[in-house]
Coordinates of C-alpha atoms and ligand atoms in Angstrom, one line a residue:
M152 CA -72.5 90.1 -57.2
T153 CA -71.7 92.9 -58.4
G154 CA -71.7 94.2 -62.0
S155 CA -68.2 93.7 -62.5
E156 CA -67.6 90.3 -61.4
P157 CA -67.3 87.3 -64.0
I158 CA -70.0 85.1 -65.0
P159 CA -69.1 81.7 -64.1
A160 CA -67.6 79.5 -67.0
S161 CA -71.0 77.5 -67.1
R162 CA -73.0 80.2 -67.5
Q163 CA -71.1 81.2 -70.9
P164 CA -73.0 80.4 -74.1
A165 CA -70.1 77.8 -75.3
W166 CA -70.6 76.1 -72.3
S167 CA -73.7 74.3 -73.0
A168 CA -73.0 74.2 -76.9
L169 CA -70.2 72.1 -75.6
V170 CA -72.7 70.2 -72.9
D171 CA -74.6 69.5 -76.6
Q172 CA -70.8 68.1 -77.7
A173 CA -70.0 66.0 -75.8
R174 CA -73.7 64.1 -75.9
Q175 CA -72.4 63.3 -79.9
A176 CA -69.0 62.5 -79.1
A177 CA -70.0 59.6 -76.9
S178 CA -71.8 58.2 -80.5
T179 CA -68.5 58.3 -82.7
T180 CA -65.1 56.7 -81.9
L181 CA -62.2 57.5 -82.7
T182 CA -61.6 54.4 -85.3
G183 CA -65.3 56.1 -86.9
R184 CA -64.1 59.9 -87.3
F185 CA -60.6 58.7 -88.7
A186 CA -62.3 56.2 -91.5
A187 CA -64.4 59.2 -92.1
D188 CA -62.1 62.1 -92.3
P189 CA -58.6 60.1 -93.3
A190 CA -56.5 63.4 -92.4
R191 CA -57.4 64.1 -89.4
G192 CA -53.9 63.1 -87.9
E193 CA -52.0 65.5 -90.4
R194 CA -54.5 67.9 -90.2
M195 CA -55.0 68.3 -86.5
V196 CA -51.6 68.9 -85.2
A197 CA -50.0 71.8 -84.5
E198 CA -46.3 73.0 -84.6
A199 CA -44.4 75.9 -83.1
C200 CA -41.1 76.9 -81.3
G201 CA -40.0 72.7 -82.4
I202 CA -42.7 71.7 -80.3
Y203 CA -45.0 69.1 -82.9
L204 CA -48.9 68.1 -81.1
D205 CA -50.4 65.8 -82.5
Y206 CA -54.2 66.1 -80.5
S207 CA -55.7 63.6 -83.2
K208 CA -56.2 61.5 -81.5
N209 CA -58.8 62.9 -78.5
L210 CA -62.0 62.5 -78.6
M211 CA -62.8 65.7 -80.0
G212 CA -63.4 67.1 -83.5
E213 CA -62.4 70.5 -85.2
D214 CA -66.5 71.8 -84.0
T215 CA -65.5 71.2 -80.6
L216 CA -62.1 72.3 -80.9
G217 CA -64.4 75.4 -82.3
L218 CA -66.3 75.7 -79.4
L219 CA -63.4 75.6 -76.9
V220 CA -62.1 78.4 -78.7
A221 CA -65.1 80.4 -78.4
L222 CA -65.5 78.7 -74.4
A223 CA -61.2 80.9 -73.7
N224 CA -62.5 83.8 -75.5
Q225 CA -66.1 84.6 -73.4
S226 CA -63.7 83.7 -70.2
G227 CA -61.4 86.2 -71.2
L228 CA -59.0 84.1 -71.7
R229 CA -57.0 86.5 -74.2
Q230 CA -56.9 89.6 -71.1
R231 CA -56.0 87.2 -68.7
I232 CA -53.0 86.6 -70.6
D233 CA -52.4 90.3 -71.2
A234 CA -52.8 91.2 -67.6
M235 CA -50.6 88.8 -66.6
F236 CA -47.7 89.9 -69.1
A237 CA -48.3 93.2 -67.5
G238 CA -47.5 92.4 -64.2
E239 CA -50.8 92.9 -62.9
K240 CA -52.8 91.6 -59.6
I241 CA -54.3 88.7 -61.1
N242 CA -53.5 86.8 -57.5
V243 CA -56.4 88.9 -56.6
S244 CA -56.4 86.6 -53.1
E245 CA -52.8 87.5 -52.3
G246 CA -52.6 90.6 -54.0
R247 CA -49.7 89.7 -56.5
A248 CA -48.5 89.9 -59.5
V249 CA -47.5 86.9 -61.9
L250 CA -44.7 87.5 -63.1
H251 CA -42.4 84.2 -64.2
V252 CA -42.4 85.1 -67.4
A253 CA -40.3 88.0 -66.2
L254 CA -38.0 85.1 -64.9
R255 CA -36.4 84.5 -69.0
A256 CA -37.1 88.0 -70.2
P257 CA -34.3 89.1 -71.9
R258 CA -32.1 92.2 -70.6
S259 CA -33.8 94.3 -72.6
A260 CA -37.5 93.8 -71.9
S261 CA -39.0 96.3 -69.4
I262 CA -42.0 94.4 -66.7
V263 CA -43.4 97.2 -64.9
V264 CA -45.0 96.2 -61.6
D265 CA -45.9 98.8 -58.8
G266 CA -44.2 101.4 -60.8
A267 CA -40.6 99.5 -60.6
D268 CA -39.3 97.4 -63.6
V269 CA -38.3 94.5 -62.8
V270 CA -36.0 93.4 -65.7
P271 CA -33.2 94.8 -65.1
E272 CA -33.6 93.5 -60.5
V273 CA -34.0 89.3 -62.1
H274 CA -30.1 89.8 -64.6
S275 CA -28.4 91.2 -61.5
V276 CA -29.9 88.1 -59.5
L277 CA -28.7 86.0 -62.3
D278 CA -25.5 87.5 -62.9
R279 CA -24.7 87.0 -59.4
M280 CA -26.2 83.2 -59.6
A281 CA -23.2 83.2 -62.7
Q282 CA -20.8 84.6 -60.4
F283 CA -21.5 82.6 -58.0
T284 CA -21.5 79.1 -59.9
D285 CA -18.2 80.2 -62.0
A286 CA -16.3 79.9 -58.4
V287 CA -17.9 77.4 -57.1
R288 CA -17.6 74.8 -60.8
S289 CA -13.3 76.7 -60.7
G290 CA -12.5 75.6 -57.6
A291 CA -12.5 79.4 -56.4
W292 CA -15.1 79.8 -54.0
R293 CA -13.4 76.7 -51.3
G294 CA -15.1 74.9 -48.4
H295 CA -13.6 76.1 -44.7
T296 CA -10.6 74.0 -44.7
G297 CA -9.5 74.9 -48.7
E298 CA -11.2 72.0 -50.4
P299 CA -13.3 72.5 -53.3
L300 CA -16.8 72.1 -52.9
T301 CA -17.8 68.9 -55.1
N302 CA -20.7 67.9 -53.8
V303 CA -24.2 69.9 -53.6
V304 CA -26.9 68.9 -51.9
N305 CA -30.1 71.0 -52.5
I306 CA -32.5 71.2 -49.5
G307 CA -36.1 72.5 -50.3
I308 CA -39.6 71.0 -50.6
G309 CA -42.7 71.4 -52.9
G310 CA -41.7 74.4 -55.8
S311 CA -38.2 74.6 -54.0
D312 CA -37.1 71.0 -54.6
L313 CA -39.3 70.0 -57.2
G314 CA -38.8 71.9 -59.9
P315 CA -34.5 72.1 -59.9
A316 CA -34.7 67.9 -58.6
M317 CA -36.7 67.4 -62.1
A318 CA -34.9 69.6 -64.2
Y319 CA -31.6 68.0 -62.8
E320 CA -32.9 64.7 -63.5
A321 CA -33.4 65.6 -66.7
L322 CA -30.7 67.4 -67.8
K323 CA -28.0 65.1 -66.1
A324 CA -26.3 64.4 -68.5
Y325 CA -25.5 68.2 -69.4
S326 CA -24.2 68.3 -66.3
D327 CA -21.1 68.3 -64.1
R328 CA -20.3 64.7 -63.7
G329 CA -17.2 65.3 -62.0
R330 CA -19.6 66.6 -58.5
V331 CA -21.9 65.1 -57.0
F332 CA -26.0 66.9 -56.4
R333 CA -28.6 65.8 -54.1
F334 CA -32.1 67.4 -52.7
V335 CA -33.4 66.6 -49.5
S336 CA -36.7 67.9 -49.5
N337 CA -38.8 65.0 -47.0
V338 CA -38.5 66.4 -42.9
D339 CA -38.8 62.3 -42.5
G340 CA -34.3 62.0 -41.2
A341 CA -33.7 59.3 -43.5
E342 CA -33.9 61.6 -46.7
L343 CA -31.2 63.5 -44.9
T344 CA -29.4 60.5 -43.6
E345 CA -29.2 59.4 -46.8
A346 CA -27.8 62.5 -48.5
T347 CA -25.0 63.1 -46.6
R348 CA -23.7 59.9 -45.6
D349 CA -21.1 58.9 -48.0
L350 CA -20.0 63.0 -48.3
D351 CA -17.3 64.8 -47.4
P352 CA -18.8 67.8 -45.3
A353 CA -15.5 69.5 -46.2
R354 CA -16.8 69.2 -49.5
T355 CA -20.4 69.4 -49.0
L356 CA -22.4 72.9 -50.6
F357 CA -26.0 73.2 -49.3
V358 CA -27.7 75.5 -50.8
V359 CA -31.0 75.8 -48.8
C360 CA -34.2 77.7 -50.6
S361 CA -37.3 79.1 -49.1
K362 CA -39.8 81.5 -50.5
S363 CA -40.8 82.0 -47.2
W364 CA -37.9 81.0 -45.1
H365 CA -40.9 80.0 -42.5
T366 CA -41.2 76.3 -44.0
E367 CA -40.9 74.1 -41.2
E368 CA -39.2 70.7 -43.2
T369 CA -36.4 73.0 -44.9
L370 CA -35.5 75.0 -41.8
T371 CA -36.2 71.6 -39.9
N372 CA -33.6 69.5 -42.5
A373 CA -31.1 72.9 -43.1
N374 CA -30.9 73.0 -39.1
S375 CA -29.6 69.6 -39.2
A376 CA -27.6 69.9 -41.9
R377 CA -25.8 72.3 -40.2
E378 CA -24.9 70.4 -37.4
W379 CA -23.9 67.6 -39.3
L380 CA -21.3 70.1 -41.1
V381 CA -20.0 72.2 -37.8
A382 CA -19.4 68.2 -36.0
G383 CA -17.7 66.9 -39.9
L384 CA -15.5 70.4 -39.4
G385 CA -14.1 69.9 -35.8
G386 CA -17.2 72.2 -34.4
D387 CA -16.1 75.8 -35.7
D388 CA -19.4 77.7 -36.8
R389 CA -17.8 79.9 -39.0
A390 CA -17.3 76.7 -41.4
V391 CA -21.3 77.7 -42.0
A392 CA -20.4 80.9 -44.3
R393 CA -18.7 78.9 -46.8
H394 CA -21.1 75.7 -46.9
F395 CA -24.2 77.0 -46.5
V396 CA -26.2 79.9 -49.6
A397 CA -29.2 80.5 -48.9
V398 CA -32.4 80.9 -51.8
S399 CA -34.9 83.5 -50.4
T400 CA -37.4 86.5 -50.6
N401 CA -37.3 86.7 -47.1
A402 CA -33.5 88.3 -46.1
E403 CA -34.2 88.7 -42.1
G404 CA -35.1 85.6 -41.7
V405 CA -32.1 84.2 -43.9
G406 CA -29.8 86.0 -41.3
A407 CA -31.1 84.9 -38.6
F408 CA -31.3 80.9 -39.5
G409 CA -27.0 82.2 -39.9
I410 CA -26.2 82.6 -43.0
D411 CA -24.8 85.8 -44.3
T412 CA -27.1 87.2 -46.6
A413 CA -24.4 88.1 -48.9
N414 CA -24.7 84.5 -49.8
M415 CA -28.0 84.9 -50.4
F416 CA -29.3 85.0 -53.9
G417 CA -33.4 86.7 -53.3
F418 CA -36.3 85.9 -55.3
W419 CA -39.5 88.0 -55.5
D420 CA -43.2 87.7 -54.4
W421 CA -44.2 87.4 -57.8
V422 CA -42.9 84.2 -58.9
G423 CA -44.8 81.2 -57.1
G424 CA -43.1 78.8 -55.3
R425 CA -44.0 76.3 -58.1
Y426 CA -43.7 78.1 -61.1
S427 CA -39.4 78.8 -59.8
Y428 CA -37.2 76.6 -60.7
D429 CA -35.7 79.1 -63.4
S430 CA -35.5 81.7 -60.9
A431 CA -32.0 82.2 -57.9
V432 CA -34.4 78.8 -56.7
G433 CA -32.3 76.9 -59.7
L434 CA -28.9 77.5 -58.6
T435 CA -28.6 74.4 -58.0
L436 CA -30.0 73.3 -61.4
M437 CA -27.3 75.9 -62.7
L438 CA -24.4 74.4 -60.6
A439 CA -24.7 71.4 -62.6
I440 CA -25.1 72.6 -65.6
G441 CA -22.8 75.7 -65.6
V442 CA -24.4 79.1 -66.8
D443 CA -24.8 78.7 -70.5
Q444 CA -26.8 76.4 -70.6
F445 CA -28.7 77.3 -67.8
D446 CA -28.8 80.6 -70.2
Q447 CA -30.4 78.2 -72.9
M448 CA -33.1 76.8 -70.5
L449 CA -34.1 80.0 -70.1
A450 CA -34.3 80.8 -73.7
G451 CA -36.3 78.0 -74.6
L452 CA -39.0 78.8 -71.9
H453 CA -39.2 83.2 -72.7
A454 CA -40.1 81.3 -76.7
I455 CA -42.7 79.4 -75.3
D456 CA -43.5 83.0 -73.8
E457 CA -43.7 84.7 -76.8
H458 CA -45.8 81.6 -77.9
F459 CA -48.5 81.8 -76.0
R460 CA -48.8 85.7 -75.4
T461 CA -48.6 86.3 -79.4
A462 CA -50.5 83.2 -81.2
P463 CA -53.5 82.6 -82.6
F464 CA -55.9 80.3 -79.6
E465 CA -56.5 77.4 -82.5
A466 CA -52.5 77.6 -83.2
N467 CA -51.4 78.1 -79.6
L468 CA -49.7 74.9 -78.2
P469 CA -50.2 75.9 -74.6
V470 CA -54.3 76.7 -75.1
L471 CA -54.8 73.6 -77.0
L472 CA -53.3 71.7 -74.1
G473 CA -55.9 73.9 -71.9
L474 CA -58.6 73.3 -73.5
L475 CA -58.2 69.7 -73.5
S476 CA -57.8 68.5 -70.3
V477 CA -61.1 71.3 -70.3
W478 CA -62.7 69.4 -72.2
Y479 CA -62.7 65.6 -70.8
N480 CA -62.2 67.0 -67.3
D481 CA -65.2 69.2 -67.8
F482 CA -67.4 68.0 -70.4
L483 CA -66.8 63.9 -70.1
G484 CA -66.0 63.0 -66.5
A485 CA -62.5 62.5 -67.0
Q486 CA -60.8 62.7 -63.1
T487 CA -57.8 62.2 -64.2
Q488 CA -54.7 62.9 -66.5
A489 CA -51.9 60.7 -67.1
V490 CA -48.3 61.9 -68.4
L491 CA -45.7 59.0 -69.8
P492 CA -42.6 60.8 -70.9
Y493 CA -41.0 58.9 -73.2
S494 CA -37.3 59.4 -71.6
R495 CA -35.7 58.1 -68.8
Y496 CA -34.7 61.8 -68.0
L497 CA -37.7 62.9 -67.4
W498 CA -39.1 60.4 -64.7
R499 CA -39.7 63.2 -62.1
L500 CA -41.9 65.5 -64.8
P501 CA -45.3 63.8 -63.2
A502 CA -44.5 65.1 -59.9
Y503 CA -43.6 68.4 -60.9
L504 CA -46.3 68.9 -62.9
Q505 CA -48.9 67.4 -60.0
Q506 CA -47.2 70.9 -58.1
L507 CA -47.8 72.7 -60.5
E508 CA -51.2 71.4 -61.8
M509 CA -53.0 70.5 -58.6
E510 CA -51.9 73.4 -56.5
S511 CA -52.6 76.1 -58.7
N512 CA -56.2 74.5 -59.9
G513 CA -56.9 72.6 -57.3
K514 CA -59.0 75.2 -56.3
R515 CA -63.2 75.3 -55.1
V516 CA -64.1 79.1 -55.4
D517 CA -64.0 81.0 -58.3
L518 CA -62.3 84.7 -58.4
A519 CA -65.0 85.7 -56.7
G520 CA -65.4 83.7 -53.4
R521 CA -68.3 81.8 -55.3
P522 CA -67.8 77.8 -55.3
V523 CA -67.1 76.5 -58.4
D524 CA -69.9 74.3 -60.2
Y525 CA -67.9 72.5 -62.4
P526 CA -64.8 70.3 -61.8
T527 CA -61.4 71.9 -61.3
A528 CA -58.0 70.5 -62.1
P529 CA -57.7 66.9 -62.6
I530 CA -55.6 64.7 -60.8
I531 CA -52.0 64.4 -62.6
W532 CA -50.0 61.1 -62.4
G533 CA -47.8 59.1 -64.8
Q534 CA -44.4 57.7 -64.8
P535 CA -42.2 56.8 -68.1
G536 CA -43.3 54.6 -70.7
T537 CA -41.6 52.6 -70.7
N538 CA -41.6 51.0 -67.8
G539 CA -45.7 52.1 -67.3
Q540 CA -46.3 49.5 -70.1
H541 CA -45.3 47.2 -67.7
A542 CA -47.6 48.4 -65.3
F543 CA -50.7 50.1 -64.9
Y544 CA -51.5 50.5 -68.8
Q545 CA -53.4 47.7 -68.4
L546 CA -55.8 49.9 -67.2
L547 CA -55.7 52.2 -69.5
H548 CA -56.2 50.1 -72.5
Q549 CA -59.3 47.7 -71.0
G550 CA -60.1 49.4 -67.7
T551 CA -63.3 51.2 -67.2
R552 CA -62.0 55.0 -66.7
L553 CA -61.5 57.7 -69.2
V554 CA -57.9 58.8 -68.7
P555 CA -56.5 60.8 -71.0
A556 CA -52.7 60.7 -71.8
D557 CA -50.0 62.9 -72.8
L558 CA -46.9 61.0 -74.1
I559 CA -44.2 63.1 -75.1
G560 CA -41.5 61.9 -77.1
F561 CA -38.2 62.9 -78.6
W562 CA -37.1 62.3 -82.7
N563 CA -32.9 62.0 -81.4
P564 CA -31.9 60.7 -78.3
V565 CA -29.8 62.7 -75.9
E566 CA -26.3 61.5 -77.1
A567 CA -25.2 58.6 -74.9
Q568 CA -21.9 59.3 -72.6
G569 CA -19.4 56.7 -70.9
H570 CA -20.8 53.5 -73.0
S571 CA -18.9 51.7 -75.6
H572 CA -21.5 51.1 -77.9
D573 CA -23.7 52.4 -80.5
L574 CA -28.0 53.1 -78.4
D575 CA -29.1 54.5 -81.1
H576 CA -31.5 51.2 -81.9
H577 CA -33.0 51.9 -77.9
H578 CA -34.1 55.2 -79.1
D579 CA -36.7 53.9 -82.7
L580 CA -37.7 50.9 -80.0
L581 CA -38.5 53.5 -77.5
T582 CA -40.1 55.4 -79.8
A583 CA -41.9 52.4 -81.6
N584 CA -43.4 52.0 -77.8
M585 CA -44.9 55.3 -77.8
F586 CA -46.8 55.4 -81.6
A587 CA -47.7 52.5 -81.0
Q588 CA -49.2 52.6 -77.6
A589 CA -50.7 56.2 -79.3
E590 CA -52.5 53.7 -81.6
A591 CA -53.6 50.9 -80.2
L592 CA -55.1 52.7 -77.1
A593 CA -57.1 54.7 -79.9
F594 CA -58.3 52.0 -82.4
G595 CA -57.9 48.9 -80.1
R596 CA -58.1 45.5 -81.1
D597 CA -62.0 44.1 -81.9
A598 CA -63.1 40.6 -81.5
S599 CA -63.1 40.3 -85.6
T600 CA -59.4 40.6 -85.8
L601 CA -59.2 37.9 -82.9
S602 CA -60.9 35.7 -84.4
G603 CA -59.2 32.1 -86.8
R604 CA -56.2 33.2 -84.6
G605 CA -57.0 29.5 -82.8
I606 CA -58.2 31.3 -79.9
P607 CA -60.7 29.9 -77.7
N608 CA -64.7 32.2 -77.8
W609 CA -64.7 32.0 -74.0
Q610 CA -61.2 33.6 -74.1
V611 CA -61.9 36.5 -76.9
P612 CA -63.9 38.7 -74.4
H613 CA -60.2 38.9 -71.8
R614 CA -58.8 39.8 -75.4
V615 CA -60.9 42.9 -76.5
C616 CA -59.5 46.5 -76.4
P617 CA -62.3 49.1 -76.9
G618 CA -60.0 51.7 -77.9
N619 CA -61.1 55.4 -78.4
R620 CA -58.8 55.9 -75.1
P621 CA -58.0 59.1 -76.2
T622 CA -53.9 60.5 -76.4
T623 CA -52.3 63.7 -77.2
S624 CA -48.8 63.1 -78.5
I625 CA -45.7 66.2 -78.0
L626 CA -42.5 65.2 -79.7
L627 CA -39.5 67.5 -79.4
D628 CA -36.3 67.0 -81.5
R629 CA -34.1 66.1 -78.0
L630 CA -34.1 66.6 -74.6
T631 CA -31.6 69.7 -74.1
P632 CA -31.9 72.8 -71.5
E633 CA -33.4 74.8 -74.3
S634 CA -36.5 72.3 -75.4
L635 CA -37.1 71.5 -71.2
G636 CA -37.4 75.3 -71.4
K637 CA -40.2 74.7 -73.7
L638 CA -41.4 71.6 -72.0
I639 CA -42.0 73.4 -68.7
A640 CA -43.6 76.2 -70.8
L641 CA -46.0 74.6 -72.4
Y642 CA -47.2 73.3 -69.4
E643 CA -47.0 76.1 -67.4
H644 CA -49.6 78.3 -69.7
K645 CA -51.6 75.2 -70.2
V646 CA -52.4 75.4 -66.4
F647 CA -53.1 78.7 -66.6
T648 CA -54.9 78.8 -69.8
E649 CA -57.2 76.3 -67.5
G650 CA -56.9 78.4 -64.5
A651 CA -59.1 81.5 -66.6
L652 CA -61.4 79.2 -68.7
W653 CA -62.5 78.0 -64.5
G654 CA -62.3 81.3 -63.7
I655 CA -60.1 80.7 -60.4
D656 CA -57.1 82.0 -58.8
S657 CA -54.3 79.6 -60.0
F658 CA -51.7 81.9 -58.1
D659 CA -52.6 80.7 -54.9
Q660 CA -53.0 77.6 -52.3
W661 CA -54.5 78.5 -49.4
G662 CA -55.1 74.9 -48.7
V663 CA -52.2 73.7 -47.7
E664 CA -52.2 76.0 -44.2
L665 CA -54.9 74.0 -42.1
G666 CA -52.6 71.0 -42.7
K667 CA -48.9 72.9 -40.6
I668 CA -51.0 74.2 -38.4
L669 CA -52.3 71.1 -36.9
A670 CA -48.8 69.5 -37.1
D671 CA -47.4 72.3 -35.4
D672 CA -50.1 71.3 -32.8
I673 CA -49.9 67.6 -32.6
E674 CA -46.3 67.7 -32.1
P675 CA -45.5 69.3 -28.9
E676 CA -48.2 66.4 -27.9
L677 CA -46.2 63.9 -29.3
E678 CA -43.1 64.8 -27.5
C679 CA -45.3 64.7 -24.3
P680 CA -45.3 62.0 -21.9
S681 CA -47.9 62.7 -19.1
E682 CA -51.1 61.8 -19.4
D683 CA -52.0 65.5 -21.0
R684 CA -55.7 66.0 -22.0
L685 CA -56.4 66.0 -25.8
G686 CA -58.4 68.7 -27.9
H687 CA -58.7 66.5 -31.1
D688 CA -61.5 64.3 -32.3
S689 CA -61.2 60.7 -31.0
S690 CA -59.5 59.2 -33.8
T691 CA -56.6 61.9 -33.7
N692 CA -56.7 61.5 -30.0
A693 CA -56.3 58.1 -30.2
L694 CA -53.7 57.8 -33.0
I695 CA -51.5 60.1 -30.3
R696 CA -52.0 58.3 -27.1
R697 CA -50.3 55.7 -29.5
Y698 CA -47.7 57.1 -30.6
R699 CA -46.7 58.0 -27.5
R700 CA -46.8 54.4 -25.8
A701 CA -44.5 52.9 -28.6
R702 CA -41.8 55.9 -28.8
P703 CA -39.0 55.0 -26.5
Q704 CA -39.3 58.2 -23.7
Ligands
LIG142 O1 -47.1 74.0 -49.8 C1 -46.6 74.4 -49.7 C2 -45.7 75.7 -50.9 O2 -46.0 76.8 -50.0 C3 -45.2 75.8 -51.7 O3 -46.4 76.3 -52.9 C4 -44.4 76.0 -51.7 O4 -43.2 75.5 -53.0 C5 -43.6 75.3 -50.8 O5 -44.7 75.6 -49.8 C6 -41.9 75.9 -49.9 O6 -42.4 76.7 -49.7 P1 -41.3 77.9 -49.2 O7 -40.9 77.7 -50.9 O8 -41.8 79.0 -48.8 O9 -40.2 77.1 -48.6

């Protein structure tokens, strides 16, 4: 190890103090903490940029938070934030800058990478996206046969799907309801079939998103979509030019596929796929919600960027979330983290956050390539409340595992459209459930509160809820393009904070390579009718042979 290599997080002075804190935490309950400090629920909150964060129902005291902040300082979080915003190549294993914050920087800003200011480039692509969006939405851009394009199918996978799909679902109430928007990611042919089966090719636009333009699933789906389109429009290949646009960093690949690069919207290698939904990868979203609302979303993202960059760690919302995560993950032994949005519109958020967190921080070596001796990313999972309450919350209340949960809600509902009745009371009920769950999880129900209710003694243990189950409540005013932007930036920087403390590269994803390489080897073997020699392990060989026998030749 050379002198310039970072000190592992577990050797920082605050780490061992936190290990001691964790031992003490085991002897204190949330009930005890709130009894000893009745104002805890008003004090252990942070509010900024219209986000209210209540972290009082976590298994920690303010002293623990102080130590976590010390760990952040010792781990160089401040320097790492400054390095990201300055365009330094903090993605060390790929030698790249990490500048999703530049995607929402105002025109007046300047961020220099390799001697060039990237902000004008960002705005030039946003301007082209805006022109295209206006042309499609106004009907000025028409299909090959002169029809307006009222159906939009996004083809992409991973970051080229989850972000725009999540945001489209989140902002559906703000979208053009006269158009159909679909998302195709899985290479399973069922997905393209279902997405196109009732669409008129003459009115359908495909937005093919792939940062690399090498992703097999996306290129396979895009090829099949092209065949579907051309066949549906009388076999004329020239139709592709009006019905296909590309979002990529790879102009050569896009051209080779047959999409005119004039219809390509670019982005840059300093935008990670999972951090890209507000780049040109958001074109389908912009087509859905229009230019102004897309801009409002960018403003929301930027507001949190500035907060993250400047606020002291104790009052910094993404930092607080990141520190809580490190606390549970590394000191209290939690293996998973639930994300429970009390909003139907946020139903894709847990899936989006799975990639954001697990592809970013699912790493086993530090920046210097040394194996880490502490757990990194938790497993992220979740579903919207109240549906989850009638499914897996049982485990949260009475199971044997520690599962910290983020509960996300809104003070006000999205204005209902197309419904003749006032549904405001639904929002009260929804929010009552969110608050009630946090309360029940924290304080539970002990045997004494069950006595005198005619409950047989033998049943009492089954009905006891031990409580002491941690939640963080996150509330915003209303789900809008701007508040969605804030929420997403909150989690992006939470993930950054964790990665900085763990001393890992949150911006590469080498682990996904191996499976892709093996799939490339196996695909021709599946299609080969002969009993060719197979060079895999005996299990994989047997699966391949069985598949060959099961498939009609
Ligand atoms: O799964 C690996 C990955 O590279 C993700 O990081 C990325 O979001 C996804 O594949 C899609 O990549 P591309 O946009 O290059 O097609």
